[in-house]
XYZ file of C-alpha atoms in Angstrom:
503
model
C 118.892 26.813 64.515
C 116.227 26.792 61.788
C 113.534 27.518 64.392
C 115.636 30.356 65.764
C 116.137 31.736 62.289
C 112.390 31.550 61.597
C 111.574 33.236 64.887
C 114.060 35.995 64.138
C 112.550 36.507 60.711
C 109.013 36.691 62.168
C 110.198 39.168 64.812
C 111.857 41.297 62.156
C 108.647 41.256 60.092
C 106.561 42.271 63.086
C 108.952 45.113 63.882
C 108.768 46.218 60.268
C 104.969 46.187 60.348
C 104.952 48.095 63.637
C 107.296 50.699 62.199
C 105.017 51.017 59.177
C 101.996 51.452 61.424
C 103.799 54.138 63.410
C 104.662 55.962 60.196
C 100.932 56.454 59.584
C 100.119 59.949 60.826
C 96.704 60.858 62.215
C 95.478 64.377 62.978
C 92.876 64.258 65.765
C 90.624 67.320 65.941
C 88.255 68.105 68.817
C 84.967 69.783 67.845
C 82.566 71.709 70.059
C 79.532 69.861 68.634
C 78.593 66.962 66.430
C 77.743 68.306 62.943
C 74.459 67.785 61.189
C 74.313 65.872 57.881
C 77.561 65.646 55.875
C 75.887 66.663 52.636
C 76.887 70.171 51.485
C 73.452 70.708 49.943
C 71.602 69.966 53.174
C 74.038 71.020 55.910
C 73.647 74.210 57.926
C 75.937 74.034 60.983
C 79.162 75.947 61.529
C 80.920 72.866 62.883
C 79.890 70.979 59.766
C 81.736 73.567 57.661
C 84.908 72.725 59.611
C 84.551 69.034 58.714
C 83.704 69.791 55.064
C 86.967 71.726 54.689
C 88.864 68.412 55.020
C 87.011 66.500 52.310
C 84.837 68.738 50.140
C 86.705 71.341 48.096
C 84.881 74.352 46.677
C 85.096 76.188 43.391
C 86.859 79.040 45.209
C 88.379 79.692 48.627
C 89.584 82.731 50.587
C 92.999 83.758 51.878
C 93.949 85.455 55.144
C 93.114 88.895 53.728
C 89.652 87.766 52.536
C 90.703 87.718 48.896
C 88.893 85.126 46.785
C 91.362 82.582 45.396
C 91.056 79.548 43.064
C 90.400 76.049 44.365
C 88.498 73.651 42.078
C 88.043 76.507 39.626
C 90.953 78.408 38.105
C 89.212 81.669 37.228
C 85.901 83.429 36.618
C 84.650 86.273 34.485
C 81.461 88.286 34.928
C 79.660 89.711 31.913
C 79.379 93.472 31.447
C 75.675 93.434 32.358
C 76.349 91.307 35.465
C 73.931 88.602 34.313
C 76.396 85.822 33.538
C 79.461 84.327 35.201
C 81.810 82.081 33.231
C 83.950 79.718 35.334
C 87.028 77.819 34.136
C 87.556 74.543 36.023
C 90.863 73.067 37.119
C 91.891 70.171 34.811
C 92.641 66.686 36.119
C 90.465 66.841 39.256
C 88.860 63.598 40.442
C 86.130 62.813 42.941
C 86.867 60.266 45.662
C 85.152 57.549 43.609
C 87.493 58.204 40.667
C 84.900 60.069 38.573
C 86.187 63.223 36.838
C 85.204 66.718 37.926
C 84.333 68.248 34.568
C 81.813 70.842 33.436
C 78.958 68.322 33.437
C 79.755 67.355 37.048
C 79.970 70.996 38.138
C 76.637 71.716 36.442
C 75.124 68.721 38.258
C 76.387 69.898 41.679
C 75.069 73.436 41.258
C 71.708 72.186 39.975
C 71.513 69.762 42.915
C 72.075 72.675 45.310
C 69.260 74.532 43.540
C 66.663 71.779 43.179
C 67.197 69.118 45.839
C 64.199 68.987 48.238
C 64.967 70.947 51.405
C 68.252 72.362 50.062
C 69.757 75.084 52.262
C 71.847 76.249 49.317
C 68.852 77.181 47.195
C 68.435 80.698 48.698
C 72.189 81.316 48.315
C 72.060 80.472 44.598
C 68.561 81.768 43.862
C 69.904 84.343 41.403
C 70.952 81.551 39.000
C 68.457 80.953 36.204
C 70.353 78.035 34.686
C 73.836 76.557 34.202
C 75.333 75.996 30.755
C 78.229 73.728 29.746
C 80.498 75.793 27.467
C 83.189 73.148 26.990
C 84.478 70.162 29.031
C 86.149 72.472 31.586
C 83.990 75.609 31.386
C 80.537 76.425 32.758
C 78.417 79.547 32.494
C 76.024 80.622 35.249
C 73.198 82.579 33.641
C 71.561 84.835 36.234
C 68.052 86.194 36.605
C 69.474 89.508 37.820
C 72.972 90.755 38.674
C 74.042 89.327 42.033
C 77.349 90.634 43.376
C 77.627 88.193 46.354
C 77.543 85.119 44.075
C 81.309 84.604 43.887
C 81.477 84.782 47.698
C 78.758 82.119 47.946
C 80.937 79.820 45.837
C 83.687 79.961 48.501
C 81.371 78.098 50.870
C 79.035 75.094 50.696
C 77.286 76.400 47.572
C 80.589 75.998 45.760
C 81.225 72.430 46.971
C 81.209 69.801 44.247
C 79.820 66.279 44.744
C 80.201 63.186 42.591
C 77.155 62.932 40.285
C 77.415 59.141 40.217
C 77.485 58.799 44.024
C 74.817 61.455 44.563
C 72.404 59.850 42.084
C 72.892 56.405 43.621
C 72.538 57.607 47.234
C 69.681 60.088 46.804
C 68.749 61.584 50.179
C 71.212 59.186 51.898
C 74.242 60.869 50.309
C 75.250 62.424 53.644
C 75.797 58.938 55.119
C 78.696 58.326 52.713
C 79.597 61.620 51.002
C 81.828 61.642 47.924
C 83.518 64.951 47.103
C 86.776 66.153 45.528
C 88.772 67.178 48.608
C 92.102 66.153 50.154
C 90.611 63.393 52.333
C 87.919 60.842 51.594
C 85.193 59.680 53.944
C 85.758 56.403 55.851
C 83.177 56.271 58.632
C 81.018 58.240 61.024
C 79.828 57.212 64.467
C 77.275 59.772 65.708
C 78.446 61.755 68.760
C 81.792 59.926 68.661
C 83.957 60.368 65.553
C 84.250 61.068 61.831
C 87.196 59.420 60.077
C 88.809 60.455 56.787
C 91.862 59.125 54.964
C 94.207 60.749 52.458
C 92.927 60.685 48.874
C 95.757 59.443 46.633
C 94.421 61.190 43.510
C 93.821 64.609 45.088
C 94.680 67.411 42.663
C 96.997 69.027 45.230
C 98.325 65.782 46.747
C 101.904 67.074 47.104
C 100.622 69.357 49.885
C 98.963 66.561 51.866
C 101.368 65.255 54.522
C 99.039 63.583 57.037
C 97.472 60.166 56.381
C 94.245 60.363 58.377
C 92.050 63.018 59.959
C 89.699 62.125 62.809
C 87.112 64.615 64.103
C 85.777 64.008 67.610
C 82.835 66.010 69.010
C 83.450 66.940 72.665
C 80.865 69.467 73.849
C 82.535 70.460 77.121
C 85.319 72.992 76.425
C 87.189 71.999 79.584
C 87.180 68.326 78.571
C 88.295 69.281 75.034
C 91.250 71.184 76.432
C 92.118 68.349 78.839
C 92.222 65.942 75.892
C 94.552 68.283 74.020
C 96.848 68.582 77.023
C 96.960 64.824 77.518
C 97.865 64.230 73.867
C 94.575 62.486 73.012
C 93.848 65.329 70.564
C 96.169 67.386 68.343
C 93.928 70.412 67.750
C 90.744 71.800 69.293
C 88.374 74.530 68.154
C 86.502 77.113 70.229
C 88.878 77.384 73.152
C 87.299 79.570 75.828
C 88.775 83.066 75.972
C 89.328 82.538 79.696
C 91.541 79.518 78.893
C 93.941 81.312 76.538
C 96.372 82.194 79.323
C 96.462 78.549 80.425
C 97.135 77.339 76.866
C 99.882 79.907 76.281
C 101.566 78.844 79.520
C 101.907 75.275 78.211
C 105.096 74.920 76.137
C 103.607 71.926 74.301
C 100.690 73.956 72.948
C 100.150 76.872 70.614
C 97.250 79.290 70.048
C 96.131 80.383 66.577
C 93.403 82.995 66.341
C 91.589 85.546 64.186
C 88.621 87.862 64.694
C 85.568 86.191 63.181
C 83.632 87.314 60.137
C 80.398 87.019 62.100
C 78.976 88.463 65.302
C 77.223 87.778 68.570
C 73.972 89.681 68.841
C 70.597 89.862 70.520
C 67.685 89.454 68.112
C 64.570 91.276 69.302
C 61.141 89.907 68.400
C 59.243 92.716 66.690
C 56.689 91.087 64.412
C 55.840 87.802 66.149
C 55.669 88.731 69.839
C 52.317 87.287 70.922
C 52.639 88.917 74.354
C 53.045 92.374 72.728
C 55.811 93.254 75.169
C 57.344 96.723 75.344
C 60.381 95.718 73.260
C 58.270 94.714 70.280
C 56.058 97.791 70.468
C 58.593 100.612 70.592
C 61.946 101.359 68.955
C 62.695 103.670 71.878
C 62.515 100.722 74.280
C 64.875 98.746 72.047
C 67.264 101.699 71.908
C 67.103 101.928 75.696
C 68.146 98.294 76.035
C 71.040 98.936 73.650
C 72.204 101.969 75.649
C 72.148 99.949 78.876
C 74.955 97.670 77.612
C 78.645 98.504 78.081
C 80.238 96.398 75.369
C 83.857 96.967 76.367
C 83.171 96.176 80.030
C 81.392 92.990 78.915
C 84.426 92.054 76.808
C 86.797 92.553 79.752
C 84.649 90.743 82.316
C 83.646 87.683 80.288
C 86.381 87.380 77.664
C 89.509 88.856 79.273
C 89.462 91.567 76.612
C 90.137 89.045 73.825
C 87.008 89.767 71.746
C 86.088 92.891 69.769
C 83.082 95.008 70.824
C 80.784 95.781 67.903
C 77.531 97.402 66.830
C 77.162 96.223 63.236
C 76.922 92.940 61.359
C 80.610 93.358 60.462
C 83.563 93.893 62.788
C 85.229 97.342 62.978
C 88.251 96.088 60.988
C 86.154 94.847 58.034
C 86.402 97.024 54.871
C 82.587 97.411 54.787
C 82.289 98.577 58.412
C 80.450 101.909 58.637
C 82.733 104.225 60.626
C 80.111 106.980 60.610
C 78.052 104.817 62.986
C 80.419 104.113 65.894
C 79.507 102.135 69.010
C 77.340 104.227 71.308
C 78.764 104.531 74.826
C 76.657 103.187 77.653
C 74.181 105.827 78.875
C 71.851 104.607 81.639
C 70.292 108.057 82.149
C 69.356 108.331 78.477
C 68.045 104.742 78.510
C 65.715 105.609 81.393
C 64.614 108.768 79.578
C 63.767 106.760 76.448
C 61.634 104.368 78.488
C 59.785 107.373 79.932
C 59.266 108.831 76.428
C 57.873 105.486 75.297
C 55.348 105.567 78.152
C 56.774 102.429 79.731
C 56.956 101.927 83.481
C 59.996 99.943 84.706
C 60.792 97.205 85.277
C 60.349 96.099 81.671
C 59.964 92.329 81.754
C 61.680 90.471 78.861
C 61.758 86.758 78.021
C 65.475 86.369 77.170
C 66.210 83.090 75.354
C 69.870 82.083 75.618
C 71.445 79.003 73.984
C 73.128 76.704 76.488
C 76.886 77.254 76.827
C 79.315 78.750 79.366
C 80.209 81.867 77.372
C 76.706 82.706 76.159
C 75.267 82.190 79.634
C 77.969 84.340 81.258
C 77.384 87.052 78.648
C 73.628 86.953 79.255
C 74.126 87.312 83.011
C 76.342 90.387 82.620
C 73.874 91.977 80.174
C 71.037 91.130 82.555
C 72.828 92.974 85.363
C 73.632 96.005 83.194
C 70.110 96.245 81.786
C 68.597 96.062 85.264
C 70.199 99.418 86.112
C 68.256 100.996 83.242
C 64.925 99.443 84.220
C 64.862 96.081 82.430
C 64.080 92.715 83.981
C 65.679 90.214 81.595
C 64.431 86.747 82.500
C 67.119 84.410 81.178
C 65.771 81.174 79.704
C 68.630 78.787 78.893
C 67.664 76.576 75.939
C 69.371 73.872 73.884
C 70.597 75.432 70.643
C 68.532 73.330 68.214
C 65.404 73.978 70.287
C 66.145 77.703 70.450
C 66.253 77.923 66.644
C 62.846 76.272 66.368
C 61.403 78.636 68.975
C 62.963 81.627 67.226
C 61.360 80.573 63.931
C 58.001 80.319 65.724
C 58.463 83.695 67.447
C 58.411 82.106 70.919
C 60.761 84.602 72.565
C 61.197 88.340 73.106
C 65.003 88.635 73.062
C 67.280 85.911 71.694
C 71.044 85.749 72.008
C 72.205 84.386 68.666
C 75.641 84.097 67.082
C 76.400 84.044 63.354
C 79.655 82.561 62.076
C 79.805 85.095 59.257
C 80.492 85.323 55.540
C 83.131 87.288 53.630
C 80.574 89.391 51.739
C 78.428 91.814 53.810
C 75.302 90.448 52.123
C 75.872 87.122 53.897
C 75.693 88.781 57.320
C 72.710 91.016 56.656
C 70.215 89.966 53.983
C 69.106 86.665 55.496
C 68.410 88.314 58.899
C 67.069 91.741 57.937
C 65.129 91.362 54.683
C 61.380 90.901 55.037
C 60.430 87.210 54.852
C 64.108 86.111 54.623
C 64.526 82.624 56.149
C 66.428 83.813 59.233
C 64.612 87.080 59.869
C 63.660 85.806 63.322
C 62.836 89.357 64.398
C 60.111 89.511 61.716
C 61.318 93.057 61.008
C 59.724 94.616 57.935
C 61.156 97.780 56.414
C 60.587 98.587 52.715
C 63.542 101.015 52.798
C 65.829 98.354 54.297
C 64.619 95.778 51.772
C 65.443 98.169 48.923
C 68.935 98.788 50.288
C 69.565 95.057 50.682
C 68.343 94.380 47.144
C 70.261 97.320 45.625
C 73.530 96.182 47.235
C 73.274 92.938 45.293
C 73.124 94.715 41.928
C 76.571 96.336 41.906
C 80.111 95.107 42.414
C 81.529 98.611 42.918
C 82.708 98.760 46.537
C 82.124 102.507 46.996
C 78.574 102.232 45.683
C 77.804 99.176 47.820
C 79.273 100.782 50.930
C 77.076 103.861 50.416
C 74.018 101.600 50.113
C 74.966 99.716 53.278
C 75.332 103.060 55.084
C 71.604 103.649 54.463
C 70.836 100.173 55.787
C 72.981 100.707 58.879
C 71.129 103.947 59.695
C 67.732 102.237 59.345
C 68.766 99.240 61.439
C 70.266 101.357 64.203
C 67.157 103.507 64.422
C 64.703 100.604 64.607
C 67.051 98.046 66.243
C 65.589 94.650 65.337
C 68.968 93.233 66.264
C 71.530 94.469 68.788
C 75.069 93.623 67.663
C 77.211 93.136 70.761
C 80.656 91.751 69.919
C 82.773 89.798 67.472
C 84.377 86.676 68.826
C 87.997 85.752 68.453
C 88.251 82.370 66.772
C 90.565 80.541 69.139
C 92.233 77.329 68.021
C 94.742 75.494 70.222
C 97.008 72.789 68.880
C 100.094 70.796 69.726
C 103.450 72.316 68.771
C 104.050 69.069 66.845
C 101.645 70.432 64.215
C 103.406 72.613 61.644
C 101.927 75.056 59.156
C 98.628 75.913 60.826
C 97.133 79.339 60.040
C 93.771 80.566 61.243
C 91.445 82.251 58.744
C 88.660 84.660 59.764
C 85.979 82.200 58.583
C 86.836 79.851 61.482
C 87.501 76.798 59.316
C 90.312 74.329 59.966
C 92.254 73.881 56.718
C 94.323 70.695 56.603
C 96.169 71.204 53.310
C 99.857 71.851 53.963
C 99.834 70.712 57.589
C 102.555 68.399 58.934
C 102.807 66.381 62.154
C 106.297 65.970 63.589
């Protein structure tokens, strides 16, 4: 009888432990790629930004209408001359190692972004001369010149705060075990397999955290990602193919959440570094002809089932800074041929067309190739791994390059880095003093009407010279199980885990 009683007690304990284990909730998220380093100072991939949103809060965030809202900071105030920004920090915030997020820690994080060797945040914060501690929960950013996009930069990786203690101890190895102030803390990473995070008990907004663990799994193949979601191996996947939306909507166990992106898909044209001196690099008329050969709406229907938004600027047509006076030009093959004739070019115009590997980009390139052929272009598609394509773009080893940009909420973030002379991502090597002045002037004022008028000048210059053909704006398509409650998709494409519940 005693043995039976002991066995019953053990069984009851095991059942209790099993029930406790089952009560642990895990959100499994499928990613389209494996991110680069998990250090907000050094990171530069879009997929990395998705992972950061689970564990690395920022000074500010955005809402669904692109308004800037508080996160680790409570408020900010810009001086009358635009040369200083005073930021009030949220009290009681802790990093994952228990260290407090105070003014000294915020100053450290911003200075690390500015001075760490190889920092990708340095250009974003280059307007900051120095950071001052005003009081334990207040910092002042003293600027070299007024810089209107600064607050928008602080809604992204430039605004992410890291533990000074952990960062000093880890040095350039910080990304192997990052310590931030977000809802989940880092547990482990296995390259190309998984990144695991667990709920941080001392998170400042802990009452809105309802899931115990978040696991990110990189699965490059979109079809395999979707199959894993359908089988229940994943709870949410990003970058669902537009052609799969109908299939997802037909499944009662799944739900689609989407938003038109802040960024764009475009074709960068090599103007200043084309060693072959091809026709595209030598004449704006040839570039205009290529633009006129493309039917953006037909492309959208054929490749994306009409789910995306055709575009011709670095912002989508529904963005408040979109220039309505410069609408999308309709396809005009006859005019394209005439422009080639005016430029003294004899078709077919041969073009080395570098295209990052991927089903949607390759399908898009093939449709554009077919359209352009009717106007006299011979686009020779060269499918290239994405990381390799970036290196070749930097070296000017291409003539046309299909390149997407995930986008930023401020128009400066979609234009300056690609169009300003000597900017780090001006792969076209376009140089226009008038465009540079417009880009610089737009940073000096916060008045929307004034900035929009400045960007109108830039739009005119860009559309005349065409260093970059803007083609469409993707729909961010997230699919998730109906067991997940509270999910909303923002235009920045990030997956926000605060407030989510798993039934």
